[in-house]
Short mmCIF file of C-alpha atoms and ligand atoms in Angstrom, two decimals:
data_model
loop_
_atom_site.label_atom_id
_atom_site.label_comp_id
_atom_site.label_asym_id
_atom_site.label_seq_id
_atom_site.Cartn_x
_atom_site.Cartn_y
_atom_site.Cartn_z
CA MET Q 11 -2.04 -223.54 -101.61
CA GLU Q 12 -4.44 -223.99 -99.13
CA GLN Q 13 -2.73 -223.81 -95.37
CA GLY Q 14 -1.53 -227.29 -94.50
CA SER Q 15 -1.65 -229.17 -97.68
CA THR Q 16 1.79 -230.60 -98.62
CA LEU Q 17 3.05 -229.99 -101.77
CA ARG Q 18 2.03 -231.73 -104.92
CA LYS Q 19 3.90 -233.08 -107.57
CA LEU Q 20 2.76 -235.29 -110.81
CA THR Q 21 3.52 -238.51 -109.75
CA ASP Q 22 6.37 -240.83 -111.88
CA ASP Q 23 3.81 -242.46 -113.54
CA GLU Q 24 1.82 -239.25 -114.77
CA LYS Q 25 4.90 -238.19 -115.64
CA ARG Q 26 5.45 -241.14 -118.15
CA ARG Q 27 2.14 -240.89 -119.43
CA PHE Q 28 2.58 -236.66 -119.93
CA TYR Q 29 5.36 -237.44 -121.92
CA ALA Q 30 3.98 -240.01 -123.93
CA ASP Q 31 0.33 -238.39 -124.86
CA GLY Q 32 1.35 -234.55 -124.66
CA TYR Q 33 -1.29 -233.97 -121.46
CA VAL Q 34 -2.14 -235.38 -118.17
CA ILE Q 35 -5.66 -234.10 -116.11
CA VAL Q 36 -4.65 -233.20 -112.37
CA ARG Q 37 -8.02 -234.35 -110.74
CA GLN Q 38 -8.99 -231.93 -108.06
CA ALA Q 39 -5.76 -229.72 -108.57
CA VAL Q 40 -8.28 -226.36 -107.37
CA PRO Q 41 -9.80 -226.58 -103.88
CA LYS Q 42 -13.47 -226.11 -103.91
CA ALA Q 43 -13.45 -222.39 -102.57
CA LEU Q 44 -11.67 -221.15 -104.85
CA VAL Q 45 -13.82 -222.95 -108.16
CA GLU Q 46 -16.60 -221.23 -106.27
CA ALA Q 47 -15.35 -218.01 -106.21
CA ALA Q 48 -14.31 -218.02 -109.87
CA ARG Q 49 -17.82 -219.07 -110.65
CA ASN Q 50 -19.52 -216.45 -108.77
CA ARG Q 51 -17.23 -213.81 -110.11
CA ILE Q 52 -18.16 -215.03 -113.56
CA ARG Q 53 -21.81 -215.15 -112.55
CA GLY Q 54 -21.81 -211.62 -111.67
CA ALA Q 55 -19.97 -210.27 -113.89
CA GLU Q 56 -21.56 -206.86 -115.67
CA ARG Q 57 -22.78 -207.39 -119.46
CA GLY Q 58 -19.33 -207.33 -121.66
CA GLU Q 59 -16.96 -207.17 -118.40
CA ASN Q 60 -13.62 -208.52 -119.31
CA LEU Q 61 -12.70 -210.71 -116.25
CA TRP Q 62 -9.02 -211.59 -117.95
CA MET Q 63 -7.04 -209.88 -115.14
CA ASP Q 64 -9.23 -211.00 -112.17
CA THR Q 65 -7.67 -212.18 -109.29
CA ALA Q 66 -10.43 -214.71 -108.52
CA LEU Q 67 -9.36 -216.38 -112.14
CA THR Q 68 -5.74 -215.96 -111.42
CA ASP Q 69 -6.01 -217.61 -108.41
CA LEU Q 70 -6.94 -220.49 -109.80
CA VAL Q 71 -3.27 -221.20 -110.58
CA ASN Q 72 -1.79 -219.08 -108.32
CA ARG Q 73 -3.53 -220.66 -105.30
CA SER Q 74 -3.72 -223.93 -106.28
CA ASP Q 75 -1.82 -227.08 -106.39
CA LEU Q 76 -1.12 -226.19 -110.26
CA THR Q 77 1.42 -223.59 -108.66
CA PRO Q 78 4.01 -226.51 -107.26
CA VAL Q 79 2.80 -229.15 -109.66
CA LEU Q 80 4.09 -227.09 -112.72
CA ASN Q 81 7.17 -225.98 -110.40
CA ASP Q 82 8.23 -229.60 -110.06
CA ALA Q 83 7.33 -230.66 -113.50
CA LEU Q 84 8.57 -227.27 -115.54
CA GLY Q 85 10.12 -225.05 -113.10
CA ARG Q 86 10.00 -221.42 -112.18
CA PHE Q 87 7.46 -219.25 -114.13
CA ASP Q 88 5.91 -215.91 -113.32
CA PRO Q 89 2.82 -216.30 -111.30
CA PRO Q 90 -0.30 -215.35 -114.11
CA SER Q 91 -1.63 -211.87 -113.50
CA ALA Q 92 -3.94 -212.46 -116.68
CA CYS Q 93 -5.93 -215.41 -118.40
CA GLN Q 94 -8.08 -216.24 -121.45
CA VAL Q 95 -11.67 -216.83 -120.15
CA GLY Q 96 -13.17 -219.65 -122.26
CA ILE Q 97 -16.46 -219.50 -121.96
CA LEU Q 98 -18.45 -221.46 -124.58
CA LYS Q 99 -22.52 -220.59 -124.54
CA ARG Q 100 -24.69 -223.72 -125.38
CA ARG Q 101 -25.47 -223.64 -129.06
CA ASP Q 102 -26.50 -225.94 -132.33
CA PRO Q 103 -24.57 -226.58 -134.98
CA GLY Q 104 -24.40 -223.16 -137.35
CA GLU Q 105 -24.03 -222.41 -141.05
CA SER Q 106 -21.04 -219.70 -140.47
CA PHE Q 107 -17.72 -220.43 -142.02
CA ASN Q 108 -14.97 -221.06 -139.41
CA ASN Q 109 -11.38 -220.33 -139.19
CA VAL Q 110 -10.65 -223.93 -141.21
CA GLY Q 111 -12.95 -222.57 -144.23
CA TYR Q 112 -15.69 -225.14 -143.74
CA ARG Q 113 -19.15 -224.48 -142.26
CA ASP Q 114 -19.42 -225.25 -138.62
CA CYS Q 115 -22.41 -227.98 -139.40
CA ASP Q 116 -20.03 -229.62 -141.70
CA MET Q 117 -17.04 -230.50 -139.50
CA PRO Q 118 -16.88 -233.51 -137.37
CA TYR Q 119 -16.05 -233.74 -133.98
CA PHE Q 120 -18.40 -230.97 -132.56
CA GLY Q 121 -16.56 -228.59 -134.62
CA ALA Q 122 -13.22 -229.03 -133.59
CA GLU Q 123 -10.49 -227.24 -135.19
CA LEU Q 124 -7.40 -228.65 -134.42
CA HIS Q 125 -4.47 -226.34 -134.31
CA MET Q 126 -1.00 -225.34 -132.31
CA ASP Q 127 -1.15 -222.32 -130.66
CA GLY Q 128 0.55 -219.39 -131.48
CA ASN Q 129 -0.76 -219.03 -134.92
CA ILE Q 130 -2.50 -215.97 -136.26
CA THR Q 131 -6.18 -215.80 -136.80
CA ILE Q 132 -7.56 -213.49 -139.40
CA ARG Q 133 -11.56 -214.11 -139.18
CA SER Q 134 -12.76 -216.22 -141.63
CA PRO Q 135 -14.84 -214.70 -145.01
CA GLN Q 136 -18.39 -215.51 -144.76
CA GLU Q 137 -18.62 -215.64 -148.56
CA PRO Q 138 -16.38 -217.83 -150.42
CA MET Q 139 -13.28 -215.91 -151.71
CA GLU Q 140 -12.88 -215.21 -155.43
CA GLY Q 141 -9.19 -215.13 -157.36
CA THR Q 142 -5.84 -216.71 -157.20
CA PRO Q 143 -4.55 -217.91 -153.87
CA GLU Q 144 -1.87 -215.19 -154.15
CA GLU Q 145 -4.80 -212.71 -154.24
CA ILE Q 146 -6.68 -214.61 -151.75
CA TYR Q 147 -3.68 -214.15 -149.19
CA ARG Q 148 -3.13 -210.83 -150.19
CA ARG Q 149 -6.84 -209.61 -149.34
CA HIS Q 150 -7.16 -212.17 -146.53
CA ILE Q 151 -3.73 -210.45 -144.49
CA ALA Q 152 -5.24 -206.99 -145.47
CA SER Q 153 -8.44 -207.79 -143.86
CA GLY Q 154 -6.61 -207.77 -140.36
CA PRO Q 155 -7.33 -205.59 -137.71
CA LEU Q 156 -4.36 -203.22 -138.85
CA GLY Q 157 -5.89 -203.04 -142.64
CA ASP Q 158 -3.44 -203.44 -145.73
CA ILE Q 159 -0.03 -202.85 -144.55
CA GLY Q 160 1.50 -205.50 -146.93
CA ARG Q 161 3.12 -208.63 -145.77
CA SER Q 162 5.11 -208.27 -142.92
CA ALA Q 163 6.02 -209.10 -139.07
CA GLU Q 164 3.57 -206.20 -138.43
CA VAL Q 165 0.55 -207.64 -139.97
CA LEU Q 166 -1.71 -208.98 -136.31
CA GLY Q 167 -4.73 -211.18 -136.49
CA HIS Q 168 -7.89 -210.46 -134.38
CA ASN Q 169 -6.32 -212.81 -132.02
CA HIS Q 170 -3.45 -210.40 -131.66
CA THR Q 171 -1.03 -212.62 -132.63
CA PRO Q 172 1.47 -211.76 -135.31
CA LEU Q 173 1.86 -213.18 -138.88
CA PHE Q 174 5.36 -213.39 -138.37
CA GLN Q 175 7.22 -213.30 -134.67
CA ASP Q 176 10.77 -211.80 -136.05
CA PRO Q 177 11.50 -208.68 -138.67
CA GLU Q 178 13.02 -211.63 -141.08
CA MET Q 179 9.64 -213.79 -140.70
CA THR Q 180 11.55 -216.84 -140.24
CA LEU Q 181 9.22 -217.89 -137.55
CA SER Q 182 5.36 -217.97 -137.77
CA LEU Q 183 4.40 -219.26 -134.26
CA GLY Q 184 4.60 -218.06 -130.95
CA SER Q 185 5.77 -220.15 -128.26
CA PHE Q 186 5.66 -221.23 -124.71
CA ASN Q 187 5.67 -224.51 -122.51
CA ALA Q 188 2.52 -225.61 -120.80
CA PHE Q 189 -1.17 -224.83 -122.24
CA LEU Q 190 -2.62 -225.32 -118.95
CA PHE Q 191 -7.07 -225.12 -118.77
CA VAL Q 192 -8.59 -225.40 -115.26
CA CYS Q 193 -12.36 -226.73 -115.79
CA LEU Q 194 -15.18 -224.72 -113.90
CA ASN Q 195 -18.12 -226.98 -114.93
CA ASP Q 196 -19.50 -230.31 -115.43
CA GLN Q 197 -17.89 -231.46 -118.67
CA THR Q 198 -18.06 -235.13 -118.02
CA GLU Q 199 -19.52 -236.41 -120.99
CA GLU Q 200 -18.49 -235.45 -124.40
CA GLY Q 201 -20.30 -232.66 -126.55
CA ARG Q 202 -20.39 -230.11 -123.69
CA GLY Q 203 -17.88 -227.94 -125.60
CA GLN Q 204 -14.53 -229.58 -123.75
CA THR Q 205 -11.26 -228.58 -124.69
CA MET Q 206 -10.32 -231.28 -127.20
CA VAL Q 207 -6.58 -232.70 -127.93
CA LEU Q 208 -4.72 -235.04 -130.32
CA PRO Q 209 -2.80 -237.32 -127.65
CA ARG Q 210 0.75 -238.02 -129.33
CA SER Q 211 0.62 -235.33 -132.01
CA HIS Q 212 3.28 -233.32 -130.02
CA HIS Q 213 5.66 -235.76 -130.91
CA ALA Q 214 4.88 -235.26 -134.22
CA SER Q 215 4.83 -231.17 -134.41
CA GLU Q 216 8.64 -231.48 -132.74
CA GLN Q 217 9.31 -233.44 -135.55
CA PHE Q 218 7.99 -231.35 -138.01
CA PHE Q 219 9.67 -228.40 -136.61
CA GLN Q 220 13.38 -230.04 -136.45
CA TRP Q 221 12.69 -230.84 -140.12
CA GLN Q 222 11.40 -227.40 -141.33
CA ARG Q 223 14.63 -225.75 -139.40
CA ALA Q 224 17.09 -228.54 -141.52
CA GLN Q 225 15.28 -227.25 -144.58
CA ASN Q 226 15.89 -223.49 -144.33
CA GLY Q 227 15.81 -222.38 -140.79
CA CYS Q 228 11.97 -221.17 -141.35
CA ILE Q 229 9.58 -222.60 -138.53
CA GLY Q 230 5.79 -222.35 -138.85
CA PRO Q 231 3.30 -221.79 -141.63
CA GLU Q 232 5.15 -220.49 -144.64
CA GLY Q 233 7.86 -222.50 -143.90
CA PRO Q 234 9.08 -225.75 -145.67
CA GLY Q 235 5.77 -227.87 -146.18
CA TRP Q 236 3.24 -225.58 -144.23
CA SER Q 237 0.96 -223.43 -146.25
CA ARG Q 238 -0.80 -220.12 -144.68
CA LEU Q 239 -4.14 -220.60 -146.64
CA ASP Q 240 -6.08 -223.55 -147.91
CA THR Q 241 -7.80 -222.14 -150.73
CA LYS Q 242 -9.43 -225.88 -151.64
CA ALA Q 243 -11.77 -225.51 -148.74
CA GLN Q 244 -14.87 -224.72 -148.88
CA ASN Q 245 -14.21 -220.71 -148.57
CA ARG Q 246 -11.32 -220.69 -149.91
CA CYS Q 247 -9.96 -219.15 -147.32
CA GLY Q 248 -8.85 -221.72 -144.65
CA MET Q 249 -6.57 -221.32 -141.87
CA VAL Q 250 -3.81 -224.21 -142.13
CA TYR Q 251 -4.04 -225.06 -138.69
CA MET Q 252 -1.51 -228.06 -138.84
CA PRO Q 253 0.79 -229.31 -141.68
CA ASP Q 254 -0.69 -231.70 -144.25
CA THR Q 255 1.82 -234.31 -143.25
CA MET Q 256 0.49 -234.10 -140.07
CA ARG Q 257 -2.94 -234.37 -140.80
CA ASP Q 258 -1.96 -237.41 -143.20
CA ALA Q 259 -0.38 -239.15 -140.03
CA PHE Q 260 -3.36 -239.05 -137.93
CA THR Q 261 -5.88 -239.84 -140.38
CA ASN Q 262 -7.29 -243.16 -141.78
CA ALA Q 263 -10.54 -244.76 -143.28
CA ASP Q 264 -12.10 -244.67 -139.94
CA SER Q 265 -11.50 -240.74 -139.99
CA LEU Q 266 -14.56 -238.47 -140.31
CA THR Q 267 -14.68 -236.33 -143.18
CA THR Q 268 -16.18 -232.92 -144.27
CA PRO Q 269 -18.48 -232.88 -147.35
CA ASP Q 270 -15.62 -232.74 -149.48
CA GLY Q 271 -14.49 -235.80 -148.34
CA ARG Q 272 -11.40 -234.32 -146.69
CA ARG Q 273 -10.45 -236.68 -143.35
CA TRP Q 274 -10.11 -234.96 -139.87
CA PRO Q 275 -7.88 -236.46 -136.95
CA LYS Q 276 -10.53 -237.66 -134.43
CA PRO Q 277 -9.40 -235.54 -131.22
CA THR Q 278 -9.84 -236.66 -127.28
CA PRO Q 279 -12.63 -234.71 -125.72
CA VAL Q 280 -10.89 -233.64 -121.97
CA LEU Q 281 -13.47 -234.97 -119.50
CA MET Q 282 -13.06 -232.94 -116.47
CA GLU Q 283 -15.37 -232.16 -113.10
CA PRO Q 284 -15.20 -228.54 -111.50
CA GLY Q 285 -11.74 -228.03 -110.26
CA ASP Q 286 -9.91 -230.30 -112.18
CA ALA Q 287 -7.04 -228.88 -114.60
CA CYS Q 288 -5.35 -230.40 -117.64
CA ILE Q 289 -1.71 -229.50 -118.71
CA ALA Q 290 -1.27 -230.26 -122.02
CA THR Q 291 2.56 -229.55 -123.94
CA TYR Q 292 2.53 -226.39 -126.07
CA HIS Q 293 3.05 -228.77 -129.30
CA ILE Q 294 -0.26 -230.70 -128.85
CA LEU Q 295 -2.73 -230.08 -131.81
CA HIS Q 296 -5.97 -229.02 -129.60
CA SER Q 297 -9.02 -227.06 -130.12
CA GLY Q 298 -12.41 -226.05 -128.43
CA SER Q 299 -15.46 -227.87 -129.50
CA ARG Q 300 -19.36 -226.64 -129.70
CA ASN Q 301 -21.26 -227.17 -126.62
CA GLU Q 302 -24.01 -228.94 -128.01
CA ARG Q 303 -25.08 -231.12 -125.17
CA GLY Q 304 -23.94 -229.33 -122.03
CA THR Q 305 -25.75 -228.51 -118.64
CA GLU Q 306 -24.61 -224.88 -118.84
CA SER Q 307 -22.20 -222.97 -120.59
CA ARG Q 308 -19.01 -224.44 -120.66
CA LYS Q 309 -16.28 -222.71 -118.29
CA ASN Q 310 -12.40 -223.38 -119.14
CA ILE Q 311 -9.63 -220.94 -117.59
CA ILE Q 312 -7.01 -220.94 -120.07
CA PHE Q 313 -3.03 -220.43 -119.03
CA ARG Q 314 -0.16 -220.20 -121.05
CA ILE Q 315 3.09 -220.47 -119.15
CA ARG Q 316 6.85 -220.39 -120.37
CA ASN Q 317 9.69 -221.41 -117.67
CA LYS Q 318 11.66 -218.42 -117.06
CA SER Q 319 14.62 -219.58 -118.17
CA ARG Q 320 13.83 -218.77 -121.61
CA GLN Q 321 13.68 -215.16 -120.82
CA PRO Q 322 14.50 -213.93 -117.76
CA GLY Q 323 14.29 -210.33 -118.21
CA GLN Q 324 10.35 -210.27 -119.26
CA VAL Q 325 7.93 -210.75 -117.35
CA LEU Q 326 4.84 -212.47 -118.87
CA THR Q 327 1.29 -212.47 -118.00
CA GLY Q 328 0.42 -215.89 -118.87
CA ILE Q 329 -2.54 -215.13 -121.58
CA SER Q 330 0.01 -214.64 -124.55
CA ASP Q 331 0.37 -217.32 -126.97
CA HIS Q 332 3.51 -214.92 -128.84
CA PRO Q 333 4.88 -213.66 -125.27
CA ASP Q 334 8.22 -213.01 -127.39
CA ARG Q 335 6.71 -210.05 -128.45
CA GLY Q 336 3.90 -207.43 -126.74
CA TRP Q 337 0.12 -208.48 -126.46
CA SER Q 338 -0.70 -206.24 -129.38
CA GLY Q 339 2.72 -207.30 -131.43
CA GLU Q 340 5.11 -204.77 -129.64
CA TRP Q 341 8.89 -205.22 -129.88
CA LEU Q 342 10.36 -205.92 -126.49
CA GLU Q 343 14.01 -205.31 -126.03
CA TYR Q 344 16.47 -207.72 -125.34
CA GLU Q 345 20.22 -207.08 -124.52
CA PRO Q 346 22.44 -207.50 -126.63
CA GLY Q 347 23.66 -211.45 -127.70
CA ASN Q 348 20.09 -212.53 -126.91
CA ASN Q 349 18.29 -213.40 -130.22
CA PRO Q 350 14.73 -214.58 -128.67
CA TRP Q 351 13.54 -215.91 -132.03
CA GLU Q 352 16.60 -218.30 -132.03
CA ARG Q 353 16.12 -219.11 -128.54
CA SER Q 354 12.35 -219.81 -129.23
CA LYS Q 355 13.12 -222.27 -132.16
CA ASN Q 356 16.04 -223.99 -130.08
CA ALA Q 357 12.72 -224.85 -127.77
CA MET Q 358 10.26 -225.50 -130.37
CA CYS Q 359 12.96 -228.49 -131.71
CA ASP Q 360 13.34 -229.61 -128.22
CA GLN Q 361 10.10 -229.25 -126.68
CA TRP Q 362 11.35 -230.88 -123.33
CA ALA Q 363 14.75 -229.22 -122.56
CA GLU Q 364 12.98 -226.30 -120.63
CA TRP Q 365 10.98 -229.25 -118.75
CA GLU Q 366 13.17 -229.40 -115.43
CA GLY Q 367 11.18 -232.08 -113.91
CA MET Q 368 10.36 -234.06 -116.64
CA ALA Q 369 14.24 -235.73 -117.54
CA GLY Q 370 13.75 -239.18 -115.99
CA ALA Q 371 10.07 -239.67 -117.88
CA VAL Q 372 11.82 -238.06 -121.23
CA ALA Q 373 14.83 -240.33 -121.07
CA GLU Q 374 12.67 -243.36 -120.07
CA GLY Q 375 10.32 -242.39 -123.00
CA ARG Q 376 12.89 -241.86 -125.70
CA LYS Q 377 14.49 -244.99 -124.51
CA SER Q 378 11.57 -247.40 -124.79
CA ALA Q 379 10.24 -245.71 -128.23
CA GLU Q 380 14.06 -246.57 -129.29
CA THR Q 381 13.69 -250.27 -128.26
CA ALA Q 382 10.09 -250.52 -130.33
CA LYS Q 383 11.87 -249.25 -133.25
CA ALA Q 384 15.34 -251.55 -132.94
FE1 FE2 N 402 -5.24 -223.19 -128.76
#
């Protein structure tokens, strides 16, 4: 915080919109001096240098309005010591297969691959796969960084995220509360690599998790109604980043399609200026997008924040989408009686329960949804 500034909070109206849409933009949340320091640090980085633990970047949260805003809306959290440095160079559409199994140039909406966080990603095969769906699954999980170790919770993706969070393989998504991204360049016009969000999808994903849990207790891909792989995609091996029922609920005759006629939900680019930041719920479908029209590389610094109350005994770095495990899938120690997977399932099925300062807006939003239904 800059000296002399008053503690900033979301207004009641911002909280109402955050509840309804699943994301909120906090304009000029970060002072210019911190934005410039972060930009200078990125500009001065050595080739290949990783800035994920650099204080010039973590200061964007730790020394800005974002800390009091989140303390008020969410509650207490560990100050981030790491971040995802989301830099996307300008580029034209390409021929390569993306993670959902389609050629980048065939994918509508600037190549958006809408997904929920906490999901494993194993690099997409660049030649179409052959064989039965079972053979493709087996070969694909064997192509991860740990090689062919069979189907288990030990399998990791190239994004460090485990195939399953728990040893019993009943939870295949990591979880947290706030997905936070700070803008460091001009992203006021579409096509500049913005993070895209699918407004209101956070309600649908929460309902879907509740439904999955009620079926057999398994949540995420490979649970009820959600396949892991899409063997009908162009390369026959796309990651299924959202359940089919959610994709169907957010598409209609106006939706753009891939050449096979499949409809894709139209996301909203989060238009921001340097110093703006967006807080989104963990539950929202979102994606990076192609920086086709930017004036420079797209620079978003991304944080994943969880209320300290979920696991008071663990210290989080602020980068991981699977904080119930270590960054490289290590098994963490929990005291007897503390089942981290059950706690996370509870939070995923009741997404606002841990947002301590949102209770009023949530009650109001739920009440008006009930009234509208009646
Ligand atoms: Fe993501």
